[in-house]
Amino acid sequence: MADTRHQLSSMHIATLSSGMDLALPVMTIDGARKGPVVGISGTVHGDEVVGVQVIRDLWRSLSADQIAGTLVMMPVCNPLSFEALSRNTPLDMLDLNRTFPGSDEGWLTERISHALASKFLNQIDYYIDIHAGGTFPVVDYCYSINDERFARAFLSQLLYRPKQMYPGVSASVTLARGVPTVVIELGGGYIGQAEYIARGVRCIRNMLRAAGMLEGDVETRTGQIALNELKVMRPKNGGLCYPAGDHRPGTEWPGGVALAEIVSIRTFEPIEVIETPFEQNIMVLNRNCVTRVNPGDYAFMVGNMANAERLD
Ligand SMILES: [Zn+2]
């Protein structure tokens, strides 16, 4: 790792009112051979910290001699929200991943997205954006948006083909340029993350082989499932969310199965039951222990198996 081809630098955003400098860490590995520029981002949402750990292990384990091209990694895209373990930036309460391509005359978060768009996302040939379930939920799937071979190389059991992305996501910048783009949703919640981190590193290395950055055959996985429909189960009411069973990602359920009860903290009585929404369901994001939940939170995400495609 200690070589001149591993370069640490900073992307300056602004001086804060406290006098502190807000700058994003940039980690570049300049490969020994010519090849593509691959960009990997983590912590676009500050409460999704798996990506930082995956990037740490990639940074420490990849040598420049192995690499064709340039690997640019941004482990913490929103340091203020990372610090606060918050999805949104505490200073202006904006969600960085809804503000791209940003503005250099806008709110602080829009200035971060503007810097990321103009100095990072506009300069890469492949893009991998690592997200997670956040503080409470656990998640396990990846998006297949504009390059299914590249997405499948992450070797997730579940892929999701969105009809359209949320507006203002970081991926919108690379998608507009036709850059192969994969958003990974991996881990999170109140469980050990070691398995997710190890898989993240192993499978991103496989994506780097698919991108022509690392040598070797691209590993494939049969039995992957491409989902065309995902439903986010957002409770109407807040309180404590009591899971009704072990609904870990990848498990299949019939319709009308109770996933969780929302219990009022005033009466300790259930005020809402969350049920599987489709006739045939597959769990994508869940809460596996009792958690505080707010109205509108991501409580569960469920895929529709009736219009899913099983891939060879
Ligand atoms: Zn996220």
PDB file of C-alpha atoms and ligand atoms in Angstrom:
ATOM      1  CA  MET A   1       0.000   0.000   0.000  1.00  0.00           C
ATOM      2  CA  ALA A   2       2.785   2.429   0.826  1.00  0.00           C
ATOM      3  CA  ASP A   3       3.736   3.424  -2.717  1.00  0.00           C
ATOM      4  CA  THR A   4       3.530   6.624  -4.701  1.00  0.00           C
ATOM      5  CA  ARG A   5       0.703   5.197  -6.802  1.00  0.00           C
ATOM      6  CA  HIS A   6      -1.671   5.285  -3.787  1.00  0.00           C
ATOM      7  CA  GLN A   7      -2.550   8.948  -3.487  1.00  0.00           C
ATOM      8  CA  LEU A   8      -4.574  10.628  -0.744  1.00  0.00           C
ATOM      9  CA  SER A   9      -6.067  14.005  -1.589  1.00  0.00           C
ATOM     10  CA  SER A  10      -8.975  16.257  -0.666  1.00  0.00           C
ATOM     11  CA  MET A  11     -11.864  17.793  -2.554  1.00  0.00           C
ATOM     12  CA  HIS A  12     -12.405  21.215  -0.969  1.00  0.00           C
ATOM     13  CA  ILE A  13     -16.039  22.304  -0.596  1.00  0.00           C
ATOM     14  CA  ALA A  14     -16.144  25.339   1.726  1.00  0.00           C
ATOM     15  CA  THR A  15     -14.973  26.843   4.991  1.00  0.00           C
ATOM     16  CA  LEU A  16     -17.720  26.306   7.593  1.00  0.00           C
ATOM     17  CA  SER A  17     -18.895  28.986  10.035  1.00  0.00           C
ATOM     18  CA  SER A  18     -16.805  27.278  12.715  1.00  0.00           C
ATOM     19  CA  GLY A  19     -13.725  27.911  10.611  1.00  0.00           C
ATOM     20  CA  MET A  20     -13.377  24.208   9.850  1.00  0.00           C
ATOM     21  CA  ASP A  21     -12.577  23.240   6.301  1.00  0.00           C
ATOM     22  CA  LEU A  22     -15.149  20.931   4.692  1.00  0.00           C
ATOM     23  CA  ALA A  23     -13.248  18.679   2.316  1.00  0.00           C
ATOM     24  CA  LEU A  24     -14.028  15.200   1.018  1.00  0.00           C
ATOM     25  CA  PRO A  25     -11.337  12.504   1.113  1.00  0.00           C
ATOM     26  CA  VAL A  26     -10.269  11.212  -2.289  1.00  0.00           C
ATOM     27  CA  MET A  27      -8.242   8.009  -2.634  1.00  0.00           C
ATOM     28  CA  THR A  28      -6.671   7.298  -5.995  1.00  0.00           C
ATOM     29  CA  ILE A  29      -4.745   4.239  -7.102  1.00  0.00           C
ATOM     30  CA  ASP A  30      -2.875   4.974 -10.278  1.00  0.00           C
ATOM     31  CA  GLY A  31      -2.500   1.623 -12.016  1.00  0.00           C
ATOM     32  CA  ALA A  32       0.710   0.426 -13.591  1.00  0.00           C
ATOM     33  CA  ARG A  33      -1.013  -0.182 -16.946  1.00  0.00           C
ATOM     34  CA  LYS A  34      -3.429   1.780 -19.111  1.00  0.00           C
ATOM     35  CA  GLY A  35      -7.121   1.150 -18.587  1.00  0.00           C
ATOM     36  CA  PRO A  36     -10.451   2.656 -17.530  1.00  0.00           C
ATOM     37  CA  VAL A  37     -11.127   5.154 -14.768  1.00  0.00           C
ATOM     38  CA  VAL A  38     -13.409   3.490 -12.234  1.00  0.00           C
ATOM     39  CA  GLY A  39     -15.096   5.570  -9.536  1.00  0.00           C
ATOM     40  CA  ILE A  40     -16.442   4.137  -6.280  1.00  0.00           C
ATOM     41  CA  SER A  41     -18.403   6.240  -3.791  1.00  0.00           C
ATOM     42  CA  GLY A  42     -19.554   5.541  -0.242  1.00  0.00           C
ATOM     43  CA  THR A  43     -21.592   7.383   2.374  1.00  0.00           C
ATOM     44  CA  VAL A  44     -23.602   9.538   0.014  1.00  0.00           C
ATOM     45  CA  HIS A  45     -26.046   8.816   2.846  1.00  0.00           C
ATOM     46  CA  GLY A  46     -24.221   9.397   6.148  1.00  0.00           C
ATOM     47  CA  ASP A  47     -25.910   6.596   8.076  1.00  0.00           C
ATOM     48  CA  GLU A  48     -24.822   3.938   5.566  1.00  0.00           C
ATOM     49  CA  VAL A  49     -21.285   3.162   6.657  1.00  0.00           C
ATOM     50  CA  VAL A  50     -20.643  -0.245   5.041  1.00  0.00           C
ATOM     51  CA  GLY A  51     -19.174   1.436   1.964  1.00  0.00           C
ATOM     52  CA  VAL A  52     -16.433   3.129   3.971  1.00  0.00           C
ATOM     53  CA  GLN A  53     -15.268  -0.226   5.271  1.00  0.00           C
ATOM     54  CA  VAL A  54     -15.448  -1.893   1.857  1.00  0.00           C
ATOM     55  CA  ILE A  55     -13.403   0.955   0.355  1.00  0.00           C
ATOM     56  CA  ARG A  56     -10.883   0.717   3.210  1.00  0.00           C
ATOM     57  CA  ASP A  57     -10.277  -2.956   2.472  1.00  0.00           C
ATOM     58  CA  LEU A  58     -10.022  -2.320  -1.279  1.00  0.00           C
ATOM     59  CA  TRP A  59      -7.564   0.511  -0.667  1.00  0.00           C
ATOM     60  CA  ARG A  60      -5.383  -1.636   1.571  1.00  0.00           C
ATOM     61  CA  SER A  61      -5.494  -4.794  -0.526  1.00  0.00           C
ATOM     62  CA  LEU A  62      -5.154  -3.540  -4.118  1.00  0.00           C
ATOM     63  CA  SER A  63      -1.686  -2.831  -5.450  1.00  0.00           C
ATOM     64  CA  ALA A  64      -0.995  -0.518  -8.370  1.00  0.00           C
ATOM     65  CA  ASP A  65       0.720  -3.403 -10.160  1.00  0.00           C
ATOM     66  CA  GLN A  66      -2.585  -5.289 -10.317  1.00  0.00           C
ATOM     67  CA  ILE A  67      -4.481  -2.373 -11.806  1.00  0.00           C
ATOM     68  CA  ALA A  68      -5.004  -1.254 -15.395  1.00  0.00           C
ATOM     69  CA  GLY A  69      -6.300   2.312 -15.357  1.00  0.00           C
ATOM     70  CA  THR A  70      -7.138   4.493 -12.378  1.00  0.00           C
ATOM     71  CA  LEU A  71      -9.316   3.692  -9.395  1.00  0.00           C
ATOM     72  CA  VAL A  72     -10.792   6.766  -7.704  1.00  0.00           C
ATOM     73  CA  MET A  73     -12.572   6.105  -4.420  1.00  0.00           C
ATOM     74  CA  MET A  74     -14.535   8.589  -2.326  1.00  0.00           C
ATOM     75  CA  PRO A  75     -15.305   6.749   0.941  1.00  0.00           C
ATOM     76  CA  VAL A  76     -17.174   9.599   2.650  1.00  0.00           C
ATOM     77  CA  CYS A  77     -19.098  11.783   0.202  1.00  0.00           C
ATOM     78  CA  ASN A  78     -20.943  13.627   2.965  1.00  0.00           C
ATOM     79  CA  PRO A  79     -18.671  13.985   6.041  1.00  0.00           C
ATOM     80  CA  LEU A  80     -21.227  16.090   7.962  1.00  0.00           C
ATOM     81  CA  SER A  81     -23.953  13.480   7.679  1.00  0.00           C
ATOM     82  CA  PHE A  82     -21.443  10.668   8.366  1.00  0.00           C
ATOM     83  CA  GLU A  83     -20.391  12.450  11.554  1.00  0.00           C
ATOM     84  CA  ALA A  84     -24.028  12.689  12.665  1.00  0.00           C
ATOM     85  CA  LEU A  85     -25.012   9.227  11.313  1.00  0.00           C
ATOM     86  CA  SER A  86     -27.784  11.012   9.485  1.00  0.00           C
ATOM     87  CA  ARG A  87     -29.204  10.372   6.010  1.00  0.00           C
ATOM     88  CA  ASN A  88     -29.435  14.125   5.417  1.00  0.00           C
ATOM     89  CA  THR A  89     -26.866  16.877   5.924  1.00  0.00           C
ATOM     90  CA  PRO A  90     -27.518  18.341   9.414  1.00  0.00           C
ATOM     91  CA  LEU A  91     -26.620  21.906   8.352  1.00  0.00           C
ATOM     92  CA  ASP A  92     -29.320  22.305   5.694  1.00  0.00           C
ATOM     93  CA  MET A  93     -31.302  19.048   6.137  1.00  0.00           C
ATOM     94  CA  LEU A  94     -31.005  18.157   2.467  1.00  0.00           C
ATOM     95  CA  ASP A  95     -30.537  14.616   1.152  1.00  0.00           C
ATOM     96  CA  LEU A  96     -27.323  14.754  -0.903  1.00  0.00           C
ATOM     97  CA  ASN A  97     -28.651  11.955  -3.104  1.00  0.00           C
ATOM     98  CA  ARG A  98     -31.556  14.084  -4.295  1.00  0.00           C
ATOM     99  CA  THR A  99     -29.527  17.178  -5.222  1.00  0.00           C
ATOM    100  CA  PHE A 100     -27.335  16.090  -8.166  1.00  0.00           C
ATOM    101  CA  PRO A 101     -25.957  17.652 -10.316  1.00  0.00           C
ATOM    102  CA  GLY A 102     -25.993  20.363  -7.651  1.00  0.00           C
ATOM    103  CA  SER A 103     -25.037  24.014  -7.859  1.00  0.00           C
ATOM    104  CA  ASP A 104     -22.032  26.059  -6.802  1.00  0.00           C
ATOM    105  CA  GLU A 105     -24.444  28.851  -5.827  1.00  0.00           C
ATOM    106  CA  GLY A 106     -26.838  26.731  -3.782  1.00  0.00           C
ATOM    107  CA  TRP A 107     -27.217  25.216  -0.323  1.00  0.00           C
ATOM    108  CA  LEU A 108     -24.154  23.545   1.172  1.00  0.00           C
ATOM    109  CA  THR A 109     -25.397  20.075   0.168  1.00  0.00           C
ATOM    110  CA  GLU A 110     -25.910  21.280  -3.409  1.00  0.00           C
ATOM    111  CA  ARG A 111     -22.315  22.536  -3.386  1.00  0.00           C
ATOM    112  CA  ILE A 112     -21.146  19.070  -2.323  1.00  0.00           C
ATOM    113  CA  SER A 113     -23.100  17.424  -5.150  1.00  0.00           C
ATOM    114  CA  HIS A 114     -21.813  20.031  -7.609  1.00  0.00           C
ATOM    115  CA  ALA A 115     -18.211  19.286  -6.616  1.00  0.00           C
ATOM    116  CA  LEU A 116     -18.798  15.520  -6.827  1.00  0.00           C
ATOM    117  CA  ALA A 117     -20.478  15.845 -10.221  1.00  0.00           C
ATOM    118  CA  SER A 118     -17.885  18.124 -11.799  1.00  0.00           C
ATOM    119  CA  LYS A 119     -14.686  16.731 -10.256  1.00  0.00           C
ATOM    120  CA  PHE A 120     -15.510  13.039  -9.878  1.00  0.00           C
ATOM    121  CA  LEU A 121     -18.612  11.745 -11.659  1.00  0.00           C
ATOM    122  CA  ASN A 122     -17.850  13.611 -14.897  1.00  0.00           C
ATOM    123  CA  GLN A 123     -14.398  12.022 -15.116  1.00  0.00           C
ATOM    124  CA  ILE A 124     -15.018   8.310 -14.717  1.00  0.00           C
ATOM    125  CA  ASP A 125     -15.734   5.483 -17.165  1.00  0.00           C
ATOM    126  CA  TYR A 126     -17.482   3.152 -14.672  1.00  0.00           C
ATOM    127  CA  TYR A 127     -19.374   4.051 -11.508  1.00  0.00           C
ATOM    128  CA  ILE A 128     -20.123   1.979  -8.408  1.00  0.00           C
ATOM    129  CA  ASP A 129     -22.105   3.697  -5.635  1.00  0.00           C
ATOM    130  CA  ILE A 130     -22.286   1.792  -2.337  1.00  0.00           C
ATOM    131  CA  HIS A 131     -25.347   2.269  -0.137  1.00  0.00           C
ATOM    132  CA  ALA A 132     -26.690   0.295   2.836  1.00  0.00           C
ATOM    133  CA  GLY A 133     -29.854  -0.109   4.852  1.00  0.00           C
ATOM    134  CA  GLY A 134     -28.990   2.654   7.321  1.00  0.00           C
ATOM    135  CA  THR A 135     -29.009   2.519  11.098  1.00  0.00           C
ATOM    136  CA  PHE A 136     -31.894   0.053  11.486  1.00  0.00           C
ATOM    137  CA  PRO A 137     -32.754  -1.795   8.248  1.00  0.00           C
ATOM    138  CA  VAL A 138     -30.650  -4.508   6.587  1.00  0.00           C
ATOM    139  CA  VAL A 139     -30.643  -4.614   2.796  1.00  0.00           C
ATOM    140  CA  ASP A 140     -29.207  -6.853   0.085  1.00  0.00           C
ATOM    141  CA  TYR A 141     -29.645  -6.137  -3.638  1.00  0.00           C
ATOM    142  CA  CYS A 142     -28.159  -4.056  -6.419  1.00  0.00           C
ATOM    143  CA  TYR A 143     -29.594  -1.938  -9.200  1.00  0.00           C
ATOM    144  CA  SER A 144     -29.357  -3.043 -12.803  1.00  0.00           C
ATOM    145  CA  ILE A 145     -29.778   0.223 -14.695  1.00  0.00           C
ATOM    146  CA  ASN A 146     -27.811   0.522 -17.916  1.00  0.00           C
ATOM    147  CA  ASP A 147     -25.323  -2.397 -17.955  1.00  0.00           C
ATOM    148  CA  GLU A 148     -26.721  -5.670 -16.649  1.00  0.00           C
ATOM    149  CA  ARG A 149     -23.470  -7.591 -17.165  1.00  0.00           C
ATOM    150  CA  PHE A 150     -21.654  -5.108 -14.930  1.00  0.00           C
ATOM    151  CA  ALA A 151     -24.466  -5.229 -12.342  1.00  0.00           C
ATOM    152  CA  ARG A 152     -24.567  -9.036 -12.326  1.00  0.00           C
ATOM    153  CA  ALA A 153     -20.822  -9.077 -11.644  1.00  0.00           C
ATOM    154  CA  PHE A 154     -21.586  -7.870  -8.112  1.00  0.00           C
ATOM    155  CA  LEU A 155     -23.078 -11.364  -7.686  1.00  0.00           C
ATOM    156  CA  SER A 156     -26.126 -10.275  -5.646  1.00  0.00           C
ATOM    157  CA  GLN A 157     -28.949 -12.772  -5.637  1.00  0.00           C
ATOM    158  CA  LEU A 158     -31.372  -9.887  -6.262  1.00  0.00           C
ATOM    159  CA  LEU A 159     -31.119  -7.224  -8.934  1.00  0.00           C
ATOM    160  CA  TYR A 160     -33.617  -4.427  -9.413  1.00  0.00           C
ATOM    161  CA  ARG A 161     -34.402  -2.858 -12.785  1.00  0.00           C
ATOM    162  CA  PRO A 162     -36.005   0.493 -11.917  1.00  0.00           C
ATOM    163  CA  LYS A 163     -38.366   2.057 -14.436  1.00  0.00           C
ATOM    164  CA  GLN A 164     -36.838   5.336 -13.368  1.00  0.00           C
ATOM    165  CA  MET A 165     -34.382   6.467 -10.715  1.00  0.00           C
ATOM    166  CA  TYR A 166     -35.253   8.947  -7.976  1.00  0.00           C
ATOM    167  CA  PRO A 167     -34.490  12.458  -9.314  1.00  0.00           C
ATOM    168  CA  GLY A 168     -31.163  13.965  -8.288  1.00  0.00           C
ATOM    169  CA  VAL A 169     -29.273  10.770  -7.409  1.00  0.00           C
ATOM    170  CA  SER A 170     -25.518  10.689  -7.993  1.00  0.00           C
ATOM    171  CA  ALA A 171     -26.071   7.955 -10.586  1.00  0.00           C
ATOM    172  CA  SER A 172     -28.110  10.414 -12.689  1.00  0.00           C
ATOM    173  CA  VAL A 173     -24.864  12.204 -13.558  1.00  0.00           C
ATOM    174  CA  THR A 174     -23.092   9.110 -14.893  1.00  0.00           C
ATOM    175  CA  LEU A 175     -26.251   7.688 -16.494  1.00  0.00           C
ATOM    176  CA  ALA A 176     -26.646  10.920 -18.467  1.00  0.00           C
ATOM    177  CA  ARG A 177     -23.122  10.317 -19.803  1.00  0.00           C
ATOM    178  CA  GLY A 178     -23.835   6.670 -20.672  1.00  0.00           C
ATOM    179  CA  VAL A 179     -21.322   5.439 -18.097  1.00  0.00           C
ATOM    180  CA  PRO A 180     -21.971   1.884 -16.808  1.00  0.00           C
ATOM    181  CA  THR A 181     -23.446   2.542 -13.378  1.00  0.00           C
ATOM    182  CA  VAL A 182     -24.342   0.213 -10.523  1.00  0.00           C
ATOM    183  CA  VAL A 183     -25.853   1.192  -7.190  1.00  0.00           C
ATOM    184  CA  ILE A 184     -25.182  -1.422  -4.514  1.00  0.00           C
ATOM    185  CA  GLU A 185     -27.438  -1.764  -1.467  1.00  0.00           C
ATOM    186  CA  LEU A 186     -25.598  -3.884   1.101  1.00  0.00           C
ATOM    187  CA  GLY A 187     -25.870  -4.509   4.841  1.00  0.00           C
ATOM    188  CA  GLY A 188     -26.724  -2.034   7.561  1.00  0.00           C
ATOM    189  CA  GLY A 189     -28.836  -2.514  10.673  1.00  0.00           C
ATOM    190  CA  TYR A 190     -28.090  -3.895  14.113  1.00  0.00           C
ATOM    191  CA  ILE A 191     -26.071  -6.929  13.100  1.00  0.00           C
ATOM    192  CA  GLY A 192     -22.397  -7.657  12.499  1.00  0.00           C
ATOM    193  CA  GLN A 193     -21.298  -6.328   9.129  1.00  0.00           C
ATOM    194  CA  ALA A 194     -18.215  -8.523   8.572  1.00  0.00           C
ATOM    195  CA  GLU A 195     -19.968 -10.832   6.111  1.00  0.00           C
ATOM    196  CA  TYR A 196     -21.292  -7.898   4.070  1.00  0.00           C
ATOM    197  CA  ILE A 197     -17.939  -6.138   4.033  1.00  0.00           C
ATOM    198  CA  ALA A 198     -16.101  -9.282   2.915  1.00  0.00           C
ATOM    199  CA  ARG A 199     -18.680  -9.895   0.168  1.00  0.00           C
ATOM    200  CA  GLY A 200     -18.573  -6.248  -0.881  1.00  0.00           C
ATOM    201  CA  VAL A 201     -14.814  -6.395  -1.362  1.00  0.00           C
ATOM    202  CA  ARG A 202     -14.841  -9.770  -3.142  1.00  0.00           C
ATOM    203  CA  CYS A 203     -17.662  -8.813  -5.497  1.00  0.00           C
ATOM    204  CA  ILE A 204     -16.413  -5.316  -6.303  1.00  0.00           C
ATOM    205  CA  ARG A 205     -13.108  -6.955  -7.265  1.00  0.00           C
ATOM    206  CA  ASN A 206     -15.202  -9.083  -9.617  1.00  0.00           C
ATOM    207  CA  MET A 207     -16.763  -5.912 -11.060  1.00  0.00           C
ATOM    208  CA  LEU A 208     -13.284  -4.481 -11.567  1.00  0.00           C
ATOM    209  CA  ARG A 209     -12.484  -7.602 -13.603  1.00  0.00           C
ATOM    210  CA  ALA A 210     -15.674  -6.988 -15.635  1.00  0.00           C
ATOM    211  CA  ALA A 211     -14.522  -3.407 -16.220  1.00  0.00           C
ATOM    212  CA  GLY A 212     -11.117  -4.599 -17.451  1.00  0.00           C
ATOM    213  CA  MET A 213      -9.254  -3.064 -14.502  1.00  0.00           C
ATOM    214  CA  LEU A 214      -8.179  -6.320 -12.842  1.00  0.00           C
ATOM    215  CA  GLU A 215      -7.011  -9.431 -14.647  1.00  0.00           C
ATOM    216  CA  GLY A 216      -8.799 -12.746 -14.437  1.00  0.00           C
ATOM    217  CA  ASP A 217     -12.084 -14.342 -15.392  1.00  0.00           C
ATOM    218  CA  VAL A 218     -15.297 -12.655 -14.308  1.00  0.00           C
ATOM    219  CA  GLU A 219     -17.104 -14.904 -11.837  1.00  0.00           C
ATOM    220  CA  THR A 220     -20.772 -15.461 -12.653  1.00  0.00           C
ATOM    221  CA  ARG A 221     -23.709 -16.586 -10.553  1.00  0.00           C
ATOM    222  CA  THR A 222     -26.698 -18.543 -11.787  1.00  0.00           C
ATOM    223  CA  GLY A 223     -30.120 -18.146 -10.225  1.00  0.00           C
ATOM    224  CA  GLN A 224     -29.943 -14.388  -9.891  1.00  0.00           C
ATOM    225  CA  ILE A 225     -33.375 -12.762  -9.842  1.00  0.00           C
ATOM    226  CA  ALA A 226     -34.116  -9.495 -11.666  1.00  0.00           C
ATOM    227  CA  LEU A 227     -36.976  -7.645  -9.992  1.00  0.00           C
ATOM    228  CA  ASN A 228     -39.093  -5.255 -12.040  1.00  0.00           C
ATOM    229  CA  GLU A 229     -41.221  -4.086  -9.131  1.00  0.00           C
ATOM    230  CA  LEU A 230     -40.184  -3.144  -5.603  1.00  0.00           C
ATOM    231  CA  LYS A 231     -42.478  -1.789  -2.931  1.00  0.00           C
ATOM    232  CA  VAL A 232     -41.178   0.290  -0.049  1.00  0.00           C
ATOM    233  CA  MET A 233     -43.319  -0.504   2.991  1.00  0.00           C
ATOM    234  CA  ARG A 234     -43.598   2.795   4.853  1.00  0.00           C
ATOM    235  CA  PRO A 235     -45.673   2.732   8.050  1.00  0.00           C
ATOM    236  CA  LYS A 236     -48.454   5.277   8.439  1.00  0.00           C
ATOM    237  CA  ASN A 237     -47.726   5.494  12.158  1.00  0.00           C
ATOM    238  CA  GLY A 238     -44.577   5.701  14.215  1.00  0.00           C
ATOM    239  CA  GLY A 239     -43.659   3.835  17.376  1.00  0.00           C
ATOM    240  CA  LEU A 240     -41.794   0.605  17.958  1.00  0.00           C
ATOM    241  CA  CYS A 241     -41.580  -1.809  15.051  1.00  0.00           C
ATOM    242  CA  TYR A 242     -41.794  -5.454  16.210  1.00  0.00           C
ATOM    243  CA  PRO A 243     -40.815  -7.857  13.409  1.00  0.00           C
ATOM    244  CA  ALA A 244     -43.168 -10.833  13.228  1.00  0.00           C
ATOM    245  CA  GLY A 245     -40.436 -13.263  12.223  1.00  0.00           C
ATOM    246  CA  ASP A 246     -37.143 -13.659  10.425  1.00  0.00           C
ATOM    247  CA  HIS A 247     -37.745 -11.936   7.090  1.00  0.00           C
ATOM    248  CA  ARG A 248     -34.141 -11.613   5.963  1.00  0.00           C
ATOM    249  CA  PRO A 249     -33.404 -10.448   2.395  1.00  0.00           C
ATOM    250  CA  GLY A 250     -33.858 -13.211  -0.159  1.00  0.00           C
ATOM    251  CA  THR A 251     -36.618 -15.080   1.694  1.00  0.00           C
ATOM    252  CA  GLU A 252     -39.885 -15.657  -0.172  1.00  0.00           C
ATOM    253  CA  TRP A 253     -43.353 -15.139   1.302  1.00  0.00           C
ATOM    254  CA  PRO A 254     -46.963 -15.485   0.153  1.00  0.00           C
ATOM    255  CA  GLY A 255     -49.350 -12.540   0.262  1.00  0.00           C
ATOM    256  CA  GLY A 256     -50.973 -11.280   3.449  1.00  0.00           C
ATOM    257  CA  VAL A 257     -48.173 -12.402   5.770  1.00  0.00           C
ATOM    258  CA  ALA A 258     -47.571 -10.081   8.727  1.00  0.00           C
ATOM    259  CA  LEU A 259     -44.072  -8.624   8.560  1.00  0.00           C
ATOM    260  CA  ALA A 260     -44.287  -6.439  11.645  1.00  0.00           C
ATOM    261  CA  GLU A 261     -46.534  -4.715  14.134  1.00  0.00           C
ATOM    262  CA  ILE A 262     -46.152  -1.034  14.921  1.00  0.00           C
ATOM    263  CA  VAL A 263     -46.721  -0.571  18.643  1.00  0.00           C
ATOM    264  CA  SER A 264     -47.682   2.746  20.239  1.00  0.00           C
ATOM    265  CA  ILE A 265     -45.358   3.945  22.979  1.00  0.00           C
ATOM    266  CA  ARG A 266     -48.388   5.477  24.750  1.00  0.00           C
ATOM    267  CA  THR A 267     -50.467   2.329  25.066  1.00  0.00           C
ATOM    268  CA  PHE A 268     -48.026  -0.488  24.127  1.00  0.00           C
ATOM    269  CA  GLU A 269     -50.806  -1.763  21.879  1.00  0.00           C
ATOM    270  CA  PRO A 270     -50.354  -2.495  18.161  1.00  0.00           C
ATOM    271  CA  ILE A 271     -51.703   0.327  15.998  1.00  0.00           C
ATOM    272  CA  GLU A 272     -50.711  -0.995  12.588  1.00  0.00           C
ATOM    273  CA  VAL A 273     -49.749  -4.278  10.932  1.00  0.00           C
ATOM    274  CA  ILE A 274     -47.427  -4.297   7.923  1.00  0.00           C
ATOM    275  CA  GLU A 275     -48.196  -7.182   5.532  1.00  0.00           C
ATOM    276  CA  THR A 276     -46.552  -8.563   2.412  1.00  0.00           C
ATOM    277  CA  PRO A 277     -48.039  -6.527  -0.478  1.00  0.00           C
ATOM    278  CA  PHE A 278     -47.929  -8.961  -3.432  1.00  0.00           C
ATOM    279  CA  GLU A 279     -49.217 -12.498  -4.042  1.00  0.00           C
ATOM    280  CA  GLN A 280     -45.631 -13.697  -4.318  1.00  0.00           C
ATOM    281  CA  ASN A 281     -43.053 -11.711  -2.354  1.00  0.00           C
ATOM    282  CA  ILE A 282     -39.318 -11.693  -1.858  1.00  0.00           C
ATOM    283  CA  MET A 283     -37.738  -9.720   0.963  1.00  0.00           C
ATOM    284  CA  VAL A 284     -35.243  -7.051  -0.102  1.00  0.00           C
ATOM    285  CA  LEU A 285     -34.867  -4.854   3.014  1.00  0.00           C
ATOM    286  CA  ASN A 286     -35.991  -5.735   6.521  1.00  0.00           C
ATOM    287  CA  ARG A 287     -35.744  -4.892  10.198  1.00  0.00           C
ATOM    288  CA  ASN A 288     -34.672  -7.938  12.129  1.00  0.00           C
ATOM    289  CA  CYS A 289     -35.055  -6.612  15.662  1.00  0.00           C
ATOM    290  CA  VAL A 290     -37.252  -4.170  17.556  1.00  0.00           C
ATOM    291  CA  THR A 291     -36.517  -0.656  16.295  1.00  0.00           C
ATOM    292  CA  ARG A 292     -37.946   2.816  16.577  1.00  0.00           C
ATOM    293  CA  VAL A 293     -39.812   3.667  13.404  1.00  0.00           C
ATOM    294  CA  ASN A 294     -41.191   6.983  12.162  1.00  0.00           C
ATOM    295  CA  PRO A 295     -44.183   7.463   9.855  1.00  0.00           C
ATOM    296  CA  GLY A 296     -42.877   7.225   6.290  1.00  0.00           C
ATOM    297  CA  ASP A 297     -39.613   5.438   7.170  1.00  0.00           C
ATOM    298  CA  TYR A 298     -38.199   2.614   5.113  1.00  0.00           C
ATOM    299  CA  ALA A 299     -39.571  -0.212   7.274  1.00  0.00           C
ATOM    300  CA  PHE A 300     -39.351  -3.023   4.698  1.00  0.00           C
ATOM    301  CA  MET A 301     -38.815  -3.374   0.960  1.00  0.00           C
ATOM    302  CA  VAL A 302     -40.430  -6.239  -0.889  1.00  0.00           C
ATOM    303  CA  GLY A 303     -39.993  -7.439  -4.478  1.00  0.00           C
ATOM    304  CA  ASN A 304     -42.826  -8.797  -6.620  1.00  0.00           C
ATOM    305  CA  MET A 305     -41.904 -12.334  -7.726  1.00  0.00           C
ATOM    306  CA  ALA A 306     -44.871 -12.573 -10.132  1.00  0.00           C
ATOM    307  CA  ASN A 307     -43.182 -10.259 -12.679  1.00  0.00           C
ATOM    308  CA  ALA A 308     -39.559 -11.001 -11.739  1.00  0.00           C
ATOM    309  CA  GLU A 309     -37.170 -12.733 -14.111  1.00  0.00           C
ATOM    310  CA  ARG A 310     -34.953 -15.637 -13.055  1.00  0.00           C
ATOM    311  CA  LEU A 311     -31.636 -15.232 -14.849  1.00  0.00           C
ATOM    312  CA  ASP A 312     -29.503 -18.156 -16.114  1.00  0.00           C
TER     313      ASP A 312
HETATM  314 ZN    ZN B   1     -28.502   5.280   0.565  1.00  0.00          ZN
END
